[in-house]
Coordinates of C-alpha atoms in Angstrom, one line a residue:
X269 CA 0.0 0.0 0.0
X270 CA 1.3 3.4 -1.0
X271 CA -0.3 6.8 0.2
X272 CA -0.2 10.8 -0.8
X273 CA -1.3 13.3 0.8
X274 CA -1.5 17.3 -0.5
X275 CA -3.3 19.9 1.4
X276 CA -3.6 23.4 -0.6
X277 CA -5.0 26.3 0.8
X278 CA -6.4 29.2 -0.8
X279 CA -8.0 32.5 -0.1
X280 CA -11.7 31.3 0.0
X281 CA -11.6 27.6 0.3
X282 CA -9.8 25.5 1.7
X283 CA -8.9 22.2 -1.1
X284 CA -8.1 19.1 1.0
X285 CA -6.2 16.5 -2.2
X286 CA -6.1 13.4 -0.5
X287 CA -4.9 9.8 -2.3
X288 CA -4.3 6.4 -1.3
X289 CA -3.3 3.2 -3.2
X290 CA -4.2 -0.2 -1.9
X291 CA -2.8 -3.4 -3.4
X292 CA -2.4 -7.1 -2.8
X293 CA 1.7 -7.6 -2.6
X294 CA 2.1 -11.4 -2.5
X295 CA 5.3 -12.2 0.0
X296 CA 4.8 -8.4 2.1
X297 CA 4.3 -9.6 5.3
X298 CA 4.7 -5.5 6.2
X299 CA 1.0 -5.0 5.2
X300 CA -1.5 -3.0 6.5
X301 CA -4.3 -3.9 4.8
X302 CA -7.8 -3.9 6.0
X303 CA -10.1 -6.4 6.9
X304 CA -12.3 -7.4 3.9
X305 CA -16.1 -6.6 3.6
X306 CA -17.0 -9.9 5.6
X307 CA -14.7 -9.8 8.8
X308 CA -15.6 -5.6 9.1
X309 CA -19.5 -6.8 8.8
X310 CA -18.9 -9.3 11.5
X311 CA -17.0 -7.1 14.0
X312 CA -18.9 -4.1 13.7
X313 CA -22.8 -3.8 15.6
X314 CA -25.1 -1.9 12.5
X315 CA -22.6 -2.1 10.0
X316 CA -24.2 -1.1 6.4
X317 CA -25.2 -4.0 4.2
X318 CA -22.8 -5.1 1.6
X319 CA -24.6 -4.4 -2.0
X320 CA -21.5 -5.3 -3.8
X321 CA -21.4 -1.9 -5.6
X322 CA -17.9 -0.4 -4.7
X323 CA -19.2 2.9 -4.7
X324 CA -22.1 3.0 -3.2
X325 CA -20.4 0.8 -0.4
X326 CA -17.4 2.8 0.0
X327 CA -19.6 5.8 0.5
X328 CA -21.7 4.1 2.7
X329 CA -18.6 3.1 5.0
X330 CA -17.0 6.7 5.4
X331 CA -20.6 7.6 6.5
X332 CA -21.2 4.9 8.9
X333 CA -17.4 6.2 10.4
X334 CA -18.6 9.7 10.6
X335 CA -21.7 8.4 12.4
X336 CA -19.6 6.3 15.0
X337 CA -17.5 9.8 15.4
X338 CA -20.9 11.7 16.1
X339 CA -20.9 13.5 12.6
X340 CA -24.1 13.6 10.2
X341 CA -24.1 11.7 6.9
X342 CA -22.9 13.2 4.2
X343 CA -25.5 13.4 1.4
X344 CA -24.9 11.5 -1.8
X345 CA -25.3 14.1 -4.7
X346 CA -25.7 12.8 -8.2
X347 CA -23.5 15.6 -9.9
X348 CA -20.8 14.8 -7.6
X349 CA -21.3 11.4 -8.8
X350 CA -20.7 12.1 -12.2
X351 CA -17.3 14.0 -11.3
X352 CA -16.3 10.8 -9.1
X353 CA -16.6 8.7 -12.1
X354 CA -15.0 10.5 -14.5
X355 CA -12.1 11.1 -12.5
X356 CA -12.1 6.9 -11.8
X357 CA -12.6 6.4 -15.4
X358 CA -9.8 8.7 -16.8
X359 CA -7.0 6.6 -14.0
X360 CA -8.8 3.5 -15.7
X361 CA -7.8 4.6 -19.3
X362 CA -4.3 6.2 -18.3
X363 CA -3.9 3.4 -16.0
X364 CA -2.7 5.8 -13.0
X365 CA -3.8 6.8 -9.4
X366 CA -3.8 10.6 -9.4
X367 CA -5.4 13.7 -8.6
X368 CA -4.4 16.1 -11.3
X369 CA -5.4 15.1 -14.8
X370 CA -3.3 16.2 -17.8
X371 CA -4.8 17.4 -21.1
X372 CA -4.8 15.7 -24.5
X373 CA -5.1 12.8 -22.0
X374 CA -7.8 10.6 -22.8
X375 CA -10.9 11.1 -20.8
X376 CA -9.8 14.5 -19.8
X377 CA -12.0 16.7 -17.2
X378 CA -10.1 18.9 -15.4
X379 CA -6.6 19.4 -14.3
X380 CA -7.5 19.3 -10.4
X381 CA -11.1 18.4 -8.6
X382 CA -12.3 22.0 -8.4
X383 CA -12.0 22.1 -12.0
X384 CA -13.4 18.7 -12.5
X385 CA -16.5 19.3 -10.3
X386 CA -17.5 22.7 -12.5
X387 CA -17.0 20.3 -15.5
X388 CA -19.6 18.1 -13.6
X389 CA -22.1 21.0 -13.4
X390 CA -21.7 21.7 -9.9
X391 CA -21.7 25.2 -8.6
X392 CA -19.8 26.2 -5.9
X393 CA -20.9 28.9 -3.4
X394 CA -18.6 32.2 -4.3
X395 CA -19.3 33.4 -0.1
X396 CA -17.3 30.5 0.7
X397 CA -17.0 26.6 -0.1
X398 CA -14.5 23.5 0.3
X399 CA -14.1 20.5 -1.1
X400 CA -12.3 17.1 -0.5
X401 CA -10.8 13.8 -2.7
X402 CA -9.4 10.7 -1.5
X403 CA -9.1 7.7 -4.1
X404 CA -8.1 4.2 -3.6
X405 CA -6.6 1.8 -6.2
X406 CA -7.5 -2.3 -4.9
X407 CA -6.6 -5.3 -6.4
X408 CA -9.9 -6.5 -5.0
X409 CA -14.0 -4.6 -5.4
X410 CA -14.5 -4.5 -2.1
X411 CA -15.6 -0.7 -1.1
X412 CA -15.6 -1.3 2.6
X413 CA -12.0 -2.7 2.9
X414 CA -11.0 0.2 0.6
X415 CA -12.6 3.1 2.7
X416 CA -11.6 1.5 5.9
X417 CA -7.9 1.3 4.5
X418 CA -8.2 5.2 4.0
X419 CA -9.5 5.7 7.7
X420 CA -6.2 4.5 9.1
X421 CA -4.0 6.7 7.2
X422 CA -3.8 9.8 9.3
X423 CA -3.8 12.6 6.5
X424 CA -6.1 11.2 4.5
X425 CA -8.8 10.7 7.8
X426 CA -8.3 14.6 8.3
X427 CA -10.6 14.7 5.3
X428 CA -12.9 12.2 5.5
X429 CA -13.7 13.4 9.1
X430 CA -13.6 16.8 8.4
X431 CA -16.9 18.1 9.7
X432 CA -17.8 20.6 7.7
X433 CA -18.2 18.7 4.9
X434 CA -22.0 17.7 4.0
X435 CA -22.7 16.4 0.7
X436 CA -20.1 13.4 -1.1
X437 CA -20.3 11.6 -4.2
X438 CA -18.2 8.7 -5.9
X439 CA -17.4 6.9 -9.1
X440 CA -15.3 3.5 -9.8
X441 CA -14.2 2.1 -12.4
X442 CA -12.6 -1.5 -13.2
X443 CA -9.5 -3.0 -15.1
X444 CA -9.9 -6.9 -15.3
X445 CA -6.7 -8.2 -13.9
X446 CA -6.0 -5.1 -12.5
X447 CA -7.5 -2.2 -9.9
X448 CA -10.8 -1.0 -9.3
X449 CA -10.7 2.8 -9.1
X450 CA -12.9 4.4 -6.2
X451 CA -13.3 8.1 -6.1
X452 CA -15.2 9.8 -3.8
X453 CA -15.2 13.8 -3.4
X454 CA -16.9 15.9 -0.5
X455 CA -17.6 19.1 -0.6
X456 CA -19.2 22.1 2.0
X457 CA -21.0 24.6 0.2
X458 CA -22.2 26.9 2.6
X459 CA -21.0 30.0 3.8
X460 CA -21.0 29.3 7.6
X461 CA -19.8 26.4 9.4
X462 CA -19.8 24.2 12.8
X463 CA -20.7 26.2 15.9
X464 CA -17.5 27.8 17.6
X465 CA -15.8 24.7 20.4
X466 CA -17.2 21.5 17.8
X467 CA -14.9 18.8 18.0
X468 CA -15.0 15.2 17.6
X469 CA -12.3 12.3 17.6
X470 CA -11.4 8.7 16.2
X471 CA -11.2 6.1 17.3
X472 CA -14.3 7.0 18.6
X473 CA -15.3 7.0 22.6
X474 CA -16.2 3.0 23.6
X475 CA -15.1 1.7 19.9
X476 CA -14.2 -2.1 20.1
X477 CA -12.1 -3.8 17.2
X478 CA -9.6 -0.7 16.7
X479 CA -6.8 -1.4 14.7
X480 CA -3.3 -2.0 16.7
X481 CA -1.2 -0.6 14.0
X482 CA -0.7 1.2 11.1
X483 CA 2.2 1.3 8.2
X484 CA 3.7 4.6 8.3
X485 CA 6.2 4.0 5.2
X486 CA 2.8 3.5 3.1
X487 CA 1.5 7.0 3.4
X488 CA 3.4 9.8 1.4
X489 CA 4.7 11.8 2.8
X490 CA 5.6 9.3 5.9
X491 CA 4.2 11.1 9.1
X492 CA 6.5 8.9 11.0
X493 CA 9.9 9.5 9.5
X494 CA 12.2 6.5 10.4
X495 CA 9.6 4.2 11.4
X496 CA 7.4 1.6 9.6
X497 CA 5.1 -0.3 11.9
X498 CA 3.3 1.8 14.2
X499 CA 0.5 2.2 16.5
X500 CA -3.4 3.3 15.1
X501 CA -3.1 6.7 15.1
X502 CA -5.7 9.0 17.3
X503 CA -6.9 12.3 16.4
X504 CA -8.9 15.1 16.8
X505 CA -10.7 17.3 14.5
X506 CA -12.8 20.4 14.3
X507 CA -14.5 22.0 11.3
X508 CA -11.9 23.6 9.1
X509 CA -12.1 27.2 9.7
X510 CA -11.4 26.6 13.9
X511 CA -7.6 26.7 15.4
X512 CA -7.4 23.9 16.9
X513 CA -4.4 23.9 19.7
X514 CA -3.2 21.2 22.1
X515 CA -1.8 21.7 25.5
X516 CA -1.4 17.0 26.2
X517 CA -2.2 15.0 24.4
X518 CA -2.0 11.4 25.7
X519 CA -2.6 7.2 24.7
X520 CA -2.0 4.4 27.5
X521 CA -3.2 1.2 28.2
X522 CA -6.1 1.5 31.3
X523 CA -3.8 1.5 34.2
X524 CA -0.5 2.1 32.6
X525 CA 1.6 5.2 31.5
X526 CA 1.3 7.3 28.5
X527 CA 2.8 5.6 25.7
X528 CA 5.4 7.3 23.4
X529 CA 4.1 9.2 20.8
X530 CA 4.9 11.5 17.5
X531 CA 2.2 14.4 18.1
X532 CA 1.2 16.1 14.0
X533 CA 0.2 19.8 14.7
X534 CA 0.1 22.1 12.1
X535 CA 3.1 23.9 13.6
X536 CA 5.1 20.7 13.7
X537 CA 3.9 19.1 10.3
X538 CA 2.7 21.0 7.2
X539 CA 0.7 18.5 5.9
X540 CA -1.7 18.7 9.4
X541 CA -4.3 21.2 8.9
X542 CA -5.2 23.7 11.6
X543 CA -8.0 22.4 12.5
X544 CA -7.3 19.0 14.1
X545 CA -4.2 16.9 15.6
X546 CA -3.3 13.5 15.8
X547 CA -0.5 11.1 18.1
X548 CA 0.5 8.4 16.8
X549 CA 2.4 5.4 19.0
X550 CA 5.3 5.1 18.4
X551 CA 5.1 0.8 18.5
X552 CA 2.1 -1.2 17.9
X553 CA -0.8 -1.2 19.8
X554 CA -1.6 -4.3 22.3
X555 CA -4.5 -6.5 21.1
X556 CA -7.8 -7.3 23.1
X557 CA -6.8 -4.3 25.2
X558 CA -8.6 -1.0 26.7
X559 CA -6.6 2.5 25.6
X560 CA -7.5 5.7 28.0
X561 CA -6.8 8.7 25.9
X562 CA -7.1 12.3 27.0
X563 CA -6.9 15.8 25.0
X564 CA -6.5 18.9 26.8
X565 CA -6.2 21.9 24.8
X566 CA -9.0 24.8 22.9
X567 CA -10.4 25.3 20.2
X568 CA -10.5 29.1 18.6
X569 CA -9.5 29.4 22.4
X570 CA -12.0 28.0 24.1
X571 CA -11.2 25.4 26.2
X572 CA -11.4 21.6 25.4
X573 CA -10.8 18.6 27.7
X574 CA -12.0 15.4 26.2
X575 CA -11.1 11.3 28.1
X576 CA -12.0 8.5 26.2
X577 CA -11.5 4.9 25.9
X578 CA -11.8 2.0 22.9
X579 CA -10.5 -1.6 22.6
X580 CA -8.1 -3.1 20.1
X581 CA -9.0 -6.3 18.5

């Protein structure tokens, strides 16, 4: 599994450009990959039903996560829809995992997502507006195992979780023998956001099954320079005009002391928006074991203390 991560941001908006590749590698016993439609159904209480359309299912996913995390649903919107696909199809043709299309290519829309969503016939709000990507390249069609794969890699979560956004659409498309595309793009379009103090974190508070690690070297660029196999990571996020800032920020097993941990703050790491922070252990997590986690810090400077627990599996 490889991973990229870009976050641009501009005068009105801000554009999260988020990308993740998931593949099969016989022989890597360093992979990450996540559990397939079947085991994620059987761990999780109300998980969505499998309809065996990657889209609809990988949508479905990210918005049964953002329930778990206390966020609404985002609202599948058919224009998006079209932009999703198109983006999915012209990686099918060029045979490429990308976010910026080039012209004279074949299936050409739009250099970035911005550009390919106005092609789509969406209209963005001039007063203010953002929008999101995150793709995923599988060896198998399996929407939930590719959207869960995306929720463990720490940049790309600060955009599925971002909770601003409202509305989401996504496209695949399918190489025999080789990857299904799945696109999905997000967008706010609204000139207000979240009220002022909002924030919410994953894992979420009482999760069971959580992850115990996570393959740094397989998201670009690496948030954990040095260092392969680490622990889940654990963030926190507001909407994405709040200043998010963190006083401790802490992970230990119920009883135990905090744990070592590489803290992403925007003024630490460039590619963590303002908006939300993450730790992530430094070793693997422990299965079949309680974490306590505690954040103390504010949000647009009000205060913010927040203790929770989950379970690995």
């Amino acid at each position: 599994m490889t991973a990229s991560c870009r976050i641009q941001s501009l005068r009105h908006y801000l554009t999260l450009l988020l990308a993740l590749m998931l593949s099969t590698c016989g022989g890597d016993s360093g992979n990450s990959h996540a559990p397939s439609a079947s085991q994620l159904q059987a761990q999780e209480i109300h998980a969505p039903a499998l309809t065996g359309d990657v889209a609809r299912d990988g949508l479905n996913w990210f918005n049964f996560r953002r329930q778990q995390a206390g966020l609404l649903a985002l609202k599948r919107n058919s224009t998006l829809d079209g932009a999703a696909r198109n983006h999915a199809n012209y990686q099918q043709a060029n045979n490429v995992v990308t976010h910026d299309e080039i012209a004279g290519k074949i299936g050409f829309t739009g250099v970035d997502s911005q550009q390919r969503l106005r092609a789509a016939g969406f209209q963005f709000n001039p007063a203010g507006y953002s929008d999101g990507e995150v793709i995923a390249a599988t060896a198998g069609r399996d929407g939930f195992s590719a959207a869960e794969g995306l929720m463990a890699a720490i940049y790309h979560r600060f955009a599925i979780l971002q909770p601003v956004f409202d509305e989401a659409g996504a496209g695949t498309a399918m190489r025999d023998g080789g990857y299904t595309w799945l696109n999905l793009n997000f967008v706010f379009n609204q000139p207000s956001s979240l009220r002022t103090g909002r924030l919410i974190q994953w894992p979420a508070a009482q999760q069971k099954n959580v992850s115990v690690n996570f393959f740094s070297d397989q998201e670009t660029p690496d948030p954990v320079v040095q260092r392969d196999e680490v622990g889940f990571p654990v963030s926190v996020h507001a909407d994405i005009n709040a200043f998010l800032s963190v006083d401790s920020f802490t992970i230990r097993p119920a009883g135990a002391a905090p744990l070592p941990t590489r803290l992403l703050v925007t003024s630490n790491d460039p590619e963590t928006p303002h908006s939300a922070a993450a730790i992530i252990p430094l070793m693997p997590l422990l299965g079949a074991t309680s974490y306590e986690v505690e954040f103390v810090g504010a949000v647009d400077g009000i205060a913010v203390n927040r203790r929770w627990t989950f379970t690995t599996r």
